Amino acid sequence: MKAMVLKEISPIEKEPLQMVDLPVPTPRPKEILVKVSVCGICHTELDEIEGRLQPNLPVILGHEIVGRVEGLGSGVAKFALGDRVGIAWINSVCGKCHFCVEGNENLCLEYKGTGCHANGGYAQYTVVSEDFAYPLPDRFSDSEAAPLLCAGAIGYRDLILSGIKKSQTLGLFGFGASAHIVIQVAKYWGCEVYVFTRGEEHRNLAKKLGAVWAGGPEEIPPQKVNCAIDFTPVGETVLNALRVLEKGGRLVIAVVRKRDIIPPINYAQLLWDEKEIKSVANITRNDAQEFLPLAAEIPIIPEVQEFRLDEANKALILLKEGKIQGAGVLRMPK
Ligand SMILES: [Zn+2]
Ligand SMILES: [Zn+2]
């Protein structure tokens, strides 16, 4: 099979992903073999490639995988040959630690991420435990479904953790793959959404998707926001978000890693009045299982830009430069 493999940590500008030929993996007991149709690209891949996260090298990246079941390990009961499935970031958990037992499997002491600690979807085939694959709503095409699996499911978790209530105001900082899905859920819940992003095209997309206001990251909107979600890799954004956050409001930081440090916070001006800051780590299976039917019910309309598998380096460079509208998706060769 063809696969784009990361062998060593490097700036993405050096185009470190290499196309190689590998044997098709064999599913072990309870695993399914999936013929990958498309795989979304995500900022987490940039963190892995550039060393802010430590993947098990060499690795096949990619954790927004859509494909069809083409092989069954012994004992598989949940899927049949030909079923369409999605695979997300959560690849395996121990099921025994206190985080797992208490329903916080995203914090599992042995959490493994797809395309990081196990091979992912930048390849024609992948294997996964049947317990970590999801049926996908029919109304989405393969490439529309891909960004729902991380950008969407994590975005949904961000929204839940923000504590936003119906008809409250929400601020989104950065407007990439995840935010452009989150805005559609928030609108569906009757929230008023304010979008802060540098790119004019991103601001236009935000308005098209129903933002009541869109401006730059340092701009002050006509009204404060009850909750905010920061999708940017920039430390400074945390201060910008706290500045426009209403008293008692919560800021959720939705990224795995910031590229630079968060500057000192003036407590009296920015954090007092019972404001909160919370980060988000990983997703649970429940996040994906709740979000996918909701996405179909709304329905979410993902904006997708497709690339070929061999264009993965180029697509990730565009992602780093903020030049992808909506979500980027890699299509596998036939
Ligand atoms: Zn992701
Ligand atoms: Zn665990």
CSV table of C-alpha atoms and ligand atoms in Angstrom, one decimal:
chain,number,residue,atom,x,y,z
A,1,MET,CA,0.0,0.0,0.0
A,2,LYS,CA,1.0,3.6,-0.5
A,3,ALA,CA,1.6,5.6,2.7
A,4,MET,CA,3.0,9.0,3.6
A,5,VAL,CA,5.4,8.3,6.5
A,6,LEU,CA,7.0,10.6,9.0
A,7,LYS,CA,10.5,9.3,9.9
A,8,GLU,CA,12.0,12.2,11.8
A,9,ILE,CA,11.0,15.5,13.4
A,10,SER,CA,11.4,18.5,11.1
A,11,PRO,CA,9.9,21.8,10.2
A,12,ILE,CA,7.0,21.1,7.8
A,13,GLU,CA,8.6,23.5,5.3
A,14,LYS,CA,11.3,20.8,4.6
A,15,GLU,CA,8.5,18.5,3.5
A,16,PRO,CA,9.4,15.6,5.8
A,17,LEU,CA,6.6,13.2,4.9
A,18,GLN,CA,7.8,10.6,2.4
A,19,MET,CA,5.7,8.4,0.1
A,20,VAL,CA,6.6,4.7,0.7
A,21,ASP,CA,5.3,1.3,-0.2
A,22,LEU,CA,4.3,-0.8,2.8
A,23,PRO,CA,2.6,-4.2,3.3
A,24,VAL,CA,-1.1,-4.0,4.0
A,25,PRO,CA,-1.5,-4.5,7.8
A,26,THR,CA,-3.2,-7.6,9.1
A,27,PRO,CA,-6.1,-7.1,11.6
A,28,ARG,CA,-5.5,-8.8,15.0
A,29,PRO,CA,-8.4,-10.3,17.1
A,30,LYS,CA,-11.2,-7.7,17.5
A,31,GLU,CA,-9.6,-5.4,14.9
A,32,ILE,CA,-10.9,-4.3,11.5
A,33,LEU,CA,-8.9,-3.7,8.3
A,34,VAL,CA,-10.1,-0.4,6.7
A,35,LYS,CA,-9.5,0.6,3.1
A,36,VAL,CA,-9.1,4.3,3.6
A,37,SER,CA,-11.0,6.6,1.2
A,38,VAL,CA,-10.0,10.0,2.7
A,39,CYS,CA,-8.2,11.4,5.8
A,40,GLY,CA,-8.5,14.9,7.2
A,41,ILE,CA,-5.5,17.0,8.1
A,42,CYS,CA,-5.2,18.6,11.5
A,43,HIS,CA,-3.0,21.0,13.5
A,44,THR,CA,-2.0,18.1,15.7
A,45,GLU,CA,-0.1,16.6,12.7
A,46,LEU,CA,2.0,19.8,12.6
A,47,ASP,CA,2.7,19.4,16.4
A,48,GLU,CA,3.8,15.9,15.7
A,49,ILE,CA,5.9,16.7,12.7
A,50,GLU,CA,7.6,19.7,14.3
A,51,GLY,CA,8.2,17.9,17.7
A,52,ARG,CA,5.8,19.7,20.0
A,53,LEU,CA,4.2,16.2,20.5
A,54,GLN,CA,6.2,13.0,20.5
A,55,PRO,CA,4.9,10.4,18.0
A,56,ASN,CA,6.3,6.9,17.9
A,57,LEU,CA,8.6,7.1,14.8
A,58,PRO,CA,8.3,6.1,12.1
A,59,VAL,CA,4.6,6.8,11.9
A,60,ILE,CA,1.7,7.1,9.5
A,61,LEU,CA,-0.1,10.3,10.6
A,62,GLY,CA,-3.8,11.1,10.3
A,63,HIS,CA,-6.8,10.7,12.7
A,64,GLU,CA,-9.8,11.8,10.7
A,65,ILE,CA,-10.2,8.6,8.7
A,66,VAL,CA,-13.1,7.5,6.5
A,67,GLY,CA,-13.1,4.2,4.8
A,68,ARG,CA,-14.7,0.8,4.3
A,69,VAL,CA,-14.2,-2.4,6.2
A,70,GLU,CA,-12.2,-4.8,4.0
A,71,GLY,CA,-11.0,-7.4,6.5
A,72,LEU,CA,-12.1,-8.7,9.9
A,73,GLY,CA,-9.9,-10.0,12.7
A,74,SER,CA,-11.3,-12.9,14.8
A,75,GLY,CA,-14.1,-12.1,17.1
A,76,VAL,CA,-15.2,-8.9,15.4
A,77,ALA,CA,-19.0,-8.4,16.1
A,78,LYS,CA,-19.7,-4.7,15.5
A,79,PHE,CA,-18.9,-4.4,11.8
A,80,ALA,CA,-19.2,-6.4,8.6
A,81,LEU,CA,-17.3,-6.3,5.4
A,82,GLY,CA,-18.1,-3.2,3.3
A,83,ASP,CA,-19.4,-1.1,6.2
A,84,ARG,CA,-18.4,2.6,6.1
A,85,VAL,CA,-16.6,3.6,9.2
A,86,GLY,CA,-14.8,6.6,10.7
A,87,ILE,CA,-11.8,6.5,13.0
A,88,ALA,CA,-10.8,9.4,15.3
A,89,TRP,CA,-7.9,10.5,17.5
A,90,ILE,CA,-8.8,8.1,20.3
A,91,ASN,CA,-7.1,4.8,19.3
A,92,SER,CA,-7.0,2.9,22.6
A,93,VAL,CA,-7.3,3.4,26.4
A,94,CYS,CA,-6.5,1.0,29.3
A,95,GLY,CA,-10.1,0.8,30.6
A,96,LYS,CA,-8.8,0.3,34.1
A,97,CYS,CA,-7.2,3.5,35.4
A,98,HIS,CA,-9.3,5.8,37.6
A,99,PHE,CA,-9.7,8.2,34.7
A,100,CYS,CA,-11.2,5.5,32.5
A,101,VAL,CA,-13.4,4.1,35.3
A,102,GLU,CA,-14.8,7.6,36.0
A,103,GLY,CA,-15.7,8.3,32.4
A,104,ASN,CA,-12.7,10.5,31.6
A,105,GLU,CA,-11.0,8.1,29.2
A,106,ASN,CA,-9.6,11.1,27.3
A,107,LEU,CA,-7.2,11.5,30.3
A,108,CYS,CA,-6.3,7.8,30.5
A,109,LEU,CA,-2.8,7.1,31.8
A,110,GLU,CA,-2.2,4.9,28.7
A,111,TYR,CA,-4.1,7.0,26.1
A,112,LYS,CA,-2.9,6.2,22.6
A,113,GLY,CA,-3.7,8.6,19.7
A,114,THR,CA,-4.3,7.5,16.1
A,115,GLY,CA,-1.6,8.5,13.8
A,116,CYS,CA,0.7,9.3,16.7
A,117,HIS,CA,1.1,6.2,19.0
A,118,ALA,CA,-0.4,3.9,16.4
A,119,ASN,CA,-0.4,4.2,12.6
A,120,GLY,CA,-3.2,6.4,11.1
A,121,GLY,CA,-4.9,7.3,7.9
A,122,TYR,CA,-2.3,8.9,5.6
A,123,ALA,CA,-2.3,5.5,3.8
A,124,GLN,CA,-4.5,3.2,1.6
A,125,TYR,CA,-5.2,0.9,4.6
A,126,THR,CA,-5.2,1.0,8.3
A,127,VAL,CA,-6.3,-1.3,11.2
A,128,VAL,CA,-8.2,-0.3,14.3
A,129,SER,CA,-10.0,-2.1,17.2
A,130,GLU,CA,-13.7,-2.4,16.4
A,131,ASP,CA,-14.4,-0.6,19.7
A,132,PHE,CA,-12.7,2.6,18.3
A,133,ALA,CA,-14.5,2.9,15.0
A,134,TYR,CA,-17.8,4.6,14.3
A,135,PRO,CA,-20.6,4.2,11.8
A,136,LEU,CA,-21.1,7.4,9.9
A,137,PRO,CA,-24.4,9.2,9.0
A,138,ASP,CA,-25.3,8.6,5.4
A,139,ARG,CA,-26.0,12.2,4.6
A,140,PHE,CA,-22.2,13.0,4.6
A,141,SER,CA,-19.9,12.2,1.7
A,142,ASP,CA,-16.6,10.6,2.7
A,143,SER,CA,-14.7,13.9,2.5
A,144,GLU,CA,-17.5,15.8,4.4
A,145,ALA,CA,-17.4,13.1,7.1
A,146,ALA,CA,-13.6,13.3,7.7
A,147,PRO,CA,-13.4,16.7,9.5
A,148,LEU,CA,-16.4,15.7,11.7
A,149,LEU,CA,-14.1,13.1,13.3
A,150,CYS,CA,-11.6,15.5,14.9
A,151,ALA,CA,-12.4,19.1,14.1
A,152,GLY,CA,-16.1,18.4,14.7
A,153,ALA,CA,-15.9,16.0,17.6
A,154,ILE,CA,-13.2,17.9,19.5
A,155,GLY,CA,-15.1,21.2,18.7
A,156,TYR,CA,-18.2,19.6,20.2
A,157,ARG,CA,-16.2,18.7,23.3
A,158,ASP,CA,-14.9,22.3,23.5
A,159,LEU,CA,-18.4,23.7,23.3
A,160,ILE,CA,-19.7,21.4,26.1
A,161,LEU,CA,-16.7,22.2,28.3
A,162,SER,CA,-17.2,26.0,27.7
A,163,GLY,CA,-20.5,25.6,29.6
A,164,ILE,CA,-22.3,27.7,27.0
A,165,LYS,CA,-26.0,27.9,27.4
A,166,LYS,CA,-28.8,28.5,24.9
A,167,SER,CA,-28.9,32.1,23.6
A,168,GLN,CA,-25.6,33.1,25.3
A,169,THR,CA,-22.8,34.8,23.4
A,170,LEU,CA,-19.8,32.8,22.2
A,171,GLY,CA,-16.4,34.1,21.0
A,172,LEU,CA,-14.3,32.0,18.6
A,173,PHE,CA,-10.6,32.9,18.2
A,174,GLY,CA,-9.2,31.5,15.0
A,175,PHE,CA,-11.5,30.2,12.3
A,176,GLY,CA,-10.2,27.0,10.8
A,177,ALA,CA,-11.6,23.5,10.5
A,178,SER,CA,-12.9,23.1,14.0
A,179,ALA,CA,-14.3,26.7,14.5
A,180,HIS,CA,-16.2,26.5,11.2
A,181,ILE,CA,-18.1,23.4,12.5
A,182,VAL,CA,-18.4,24.8,16.1
A,183,ILE,CA,-20.2,27.9,14.8
A,184,GLN,CA,-22.8,25.8,13.1
A,185,VAL,CA,-23.5,23.8,16.3
A,186,ALA,CA,-23.6,27.0,18.4
A,187,LYS,CA,-26.0,28.7,16.0
A,188,TYR,CA,-28.2,25.6,16.1
A,189,TRP,CA,-28.3,26.0,19.9
A,190,GLY,CA,-29.4,29.6,19.5
A,191,CYS,CA,-26.1,31.2,20.5
A,192,GLU,CA,-24.8,34.5,19.1
A,193,VAL,CA,-21.3,34.0,17.8
A,194,TYR,CA,-18.4,36.5,17.5
A,195,VAL,CA,-15.4,35.5,15.5
A,196,PHE,CA,-11.8,36.9,15.9
A,197,THR,CA,-9.4,36.0,13.2
A,198,ARG,CA,-6.7,37.7,11.1
A,199,GLY,CA,-7.6,36.3,7.7
A,200,GLU,CA,-10.2,38.3,5.7
A,201,GLU,CA,-11.3,35.1,3.9
A,202,HIS,CA,-11.8,33.4,7.2
A,203,ARG,CA,-13.9,36.4,8.4
A,204,ASN,CA,-16.0,36.2,5.3
A,205,LEU,CA,-16.6,32.5,5.8
A,206,ALA,CA,-17.6,33.2,9.5
A,207,LYS,CA,-20.2,35.8,8.4
A,208,LYS,CA,-21.5,33.4,5.7
A,209,LEU,CA,-22.0,30.8,8.5
A,210,GLY,CA,-23.9,33.2,10.7
A,211,ALA,CA,-21.4,35.1,12.9
A,212,VAL,CA,-23.0,38.3,14.1
A,213,TRP,CA,-19.6,40.0,14.2
A,214,ALA,CA,-16.2,39.2,12.8
A,215,GLY,CA,-13.0,41.1,13.4
A,216,GLY,CA,-9.3,40.9,14.1
A,217,PRO,CA,-7.9,39.1,17.2
A,218,GLU,CA,-7.2,42.4,19.1
A,219,GLU,CA,-10.5,44.1,18.2
A,220,ILE,CA,-13.1,44.8,20.8
A,221,PRO,CA,-16.6,43.6,19.7
A,222,PRO,CA,-19.7,45.7,20.6
A,223,GLN,CA,-20.5,43.2,23.4
A,224,LYS,CA,-18.6,40.9,25.8
A,225,VAL,CA,-18.9,37.1,25.3
A,226,ASN,CA,-20.1,34.6,27.9
A,227,CYS,CA,-17.8,31.9,26.7
A,228,ALA,CA,-14.8,31.8,24.4
A,229,ILE,CA,-12.9,29.1,22.6
A,230,ASP,CA,-9.3,29.7,21.5
A,231,PHE,CA,-8.3,27.6,18.5
A,232,THR,CA,-5.1,29.5,17.7
A,233,PRO,CA,-1.5,28.3,18.2
A,234,VAL,CA,-0.5,31.8,19.5
A,235,GLY,CA,0.0,32.5,23.2
A,236,GLU,CA,-1.1,36.1,23.0
A,237,THR,CA,-4.6,35.1,22.0
A,238,VAL,CA,-5.3,34.0,25.6
A,239,LEU,CA,-5.0,37.6,26.7
A,240,ASN,CA,-7.2,38.9,23.8
A,241,ALA,CA,-9.9,36.4,24.7
A,242,LEU,CA,-9.8,37.2,28.5
A,243,ARG,CA,-10.2,40.9,27.5
A,244,VAL,CA,-13.5,40.4,25.8
A,245,LEU,CA,-14.8,37.7,28.2
A,246,GLU,CA,-17.8,38.6,30.4
A,247,LYS,CA,-17.5,38.3,34.2
A,248,GLY,CA,-17.9,34.7,35.3
A,249,GLY,CA,-17.1,33.5,31.8
A,250,ARG,CA,-15.0,30.6,30.7
A,251,LEU,CA,-12.2,30.5,28.1
A,252,VAL,CA,-11.5,27.1,26.7
A,253,ILE,CA,-8.1,26.6,25.0
A,254,ALA,CA,-8.7,24.1,22.3
A,255,VAL,CA,-5.2,23.4,21.0
A,256,VAL,CA,-2.9,20.5,22.0
A,257,ARG,CA,0.2,22.8,22.0
A,258,LYS,CA,0.8,26.6,21.7
A,259,ARG,CA,3.7,27.5,19.4
A,260,ASP,CA,4.8,30.1,21.9
A,261,ILE,CA,4.3,30.9,25.6
A,262,ILE,CA,1.3,32.7,27.0
A,263,PRO,CA,2.4,36.2,28.2
A,264,PRO,CA,1.9,37.2,31.8
A,265,ILE,CA,-1.7,37.8,32.7
A,266,ASN,CA,-2.7,41.0,34.6
A,267,TYR,CA,-4.9,39.3,37.2
A,268,ALA,CA,-7.0,42.4,38.1
A,269,GLN,CA,-7.7,43.4,34.5
A,270,LEU,CA,-8.1,40.0,32.8
A,271,LEU,CA,-8.8,37.2,35.2
A,272,TRP,CA,-10.6,38.5,38.3
A,273,ASP,CA,-14.4,38.5,38.4
A,274,GLU,CA,-14.5,34.7,38.5
A,275,LYS,CA,-13.3,34.2,35.0
A,276,GLU,CA,-11.9,30.7,34.2
A,277,ILE,CA,-9.4,29.2,31.8
A,278,LYS,CA,-9.7,25.5,30.9
A,279,SER,CA,-7.8,23.4,28.4
A,280,VAL,CA,-9.1,20.4,26.4
A,281,ALA,CA,-7.2,17.1,26.1
A,282,ASN,CA,-8.1,14.4,23.6
A,283,ILE,CA,-11.6,13.1,23.0
A,284,THR,CA,-13.7,10.2,24.4
A,285,ARG,CA,-15.6,7.8,22.3
A,286,ASN,CA,-18.7,9.3,23.7
A,287,ASP,CA,-17.9,12.7,22.2
A,288,ALA,CA,-17.8,11.2,18.7
A,289,GLN,CA,-20.8,9.0,19.3
A,290,GLU,CA,-22.9,12.0,20.5
A,291,PHE,CA,-21.6,14.4,17.9
A,292,LEU,CA,-22.0,12.4,14.7
A,293,PRO,CA,-25.8,12.1,14.9
A,294,LEU,CA,-26.1,15.7,16.0
A,295,ALA,CA,-24.0,16.8,12.9
A,296,ALA,CA,-26.5,14.9,10.7
A,297,GLU,CA,-29.5,16.4,12.5
A,298,ILE,CA,-28.4,20.1,12.2
A,299,PRO,CA,-27.0,19.3,9.5
A,300,ILE,CA,-23.4,20.6,9.6
A,301,ILE,CA,-22.2,21.6,6.2
A,302,PRO,CA,-18.4,21.2,6.2
A,303,GLU,CA,-16.4,23.3,3.8
A,304,VAL,CA,-13.7,20.9,2.5
A,305,GLN,CA,-10.6,21.5,0.4
A,306,GLU,CA,-9.3,18.2,-1.1
A,307,PHE,CA,-5.7,17.2,-1.8
A,308,ARG,CA,-4.1,14.0,-3.1
A,309,LEU,CA,-2.2,11.8,-0.6
A,310,ASP,CA,1.1,12.8,-2.2
A,311,GLU,CA,0.3,16.4,-1.6
A,312,ALA,CA,0.2,16.0,2.2
A,313,ASN,CA,3.3,18.1,2.8
A,314,LYS,CA,1.9,20.9,0.7
A,315,ALA,CA,-1.5,20.7,2.4
A,316,LEU,CA,0.1,20.9,5.8
A,317,ILE,CA,2.2,23.9,4.9
A,318,LEU,CA,-1.0,25.7,3.7
A,319,LEU,CA,-2.6,24.7,7.0
A,320,LYS,CA,0.3,26.2,9.0
A,321,GLU,CA,0.0,29.4,6.9
A,322,GLY,CA,-3.7,29.6,7.6
A,323,LYS,CA,-4.5,29.3,3.9
A,324,ILE,CA,-7.1,26.5,4.0
A,325,GLN,CA,-10.8,27.5,4.0
A,326,GLY,CA,-12.7,25.1,6.3
A,327,ALA,CA,-11.1,21.7,6.5
A,328,GLY,CA,-8.3,20.1,4.4
A,329,VAL,CA,-8.8,16.4,3.4
A,330,LEU,CA,-6.4,14.0,1.7
A,331,ARG,CA,-7.8,11.6,-0.9
A,332,MET,CA,-6.1,8.2,-1.2
A,333,PRO,CA,-5.1,6.8,-4.6
A,334,LYS,CA,-7.5,4.1,-5.9
B,1,ZN,ZN,-7.1,16.5,15.1
B,2,ZN,ZN,-7.2,4.3,31.4
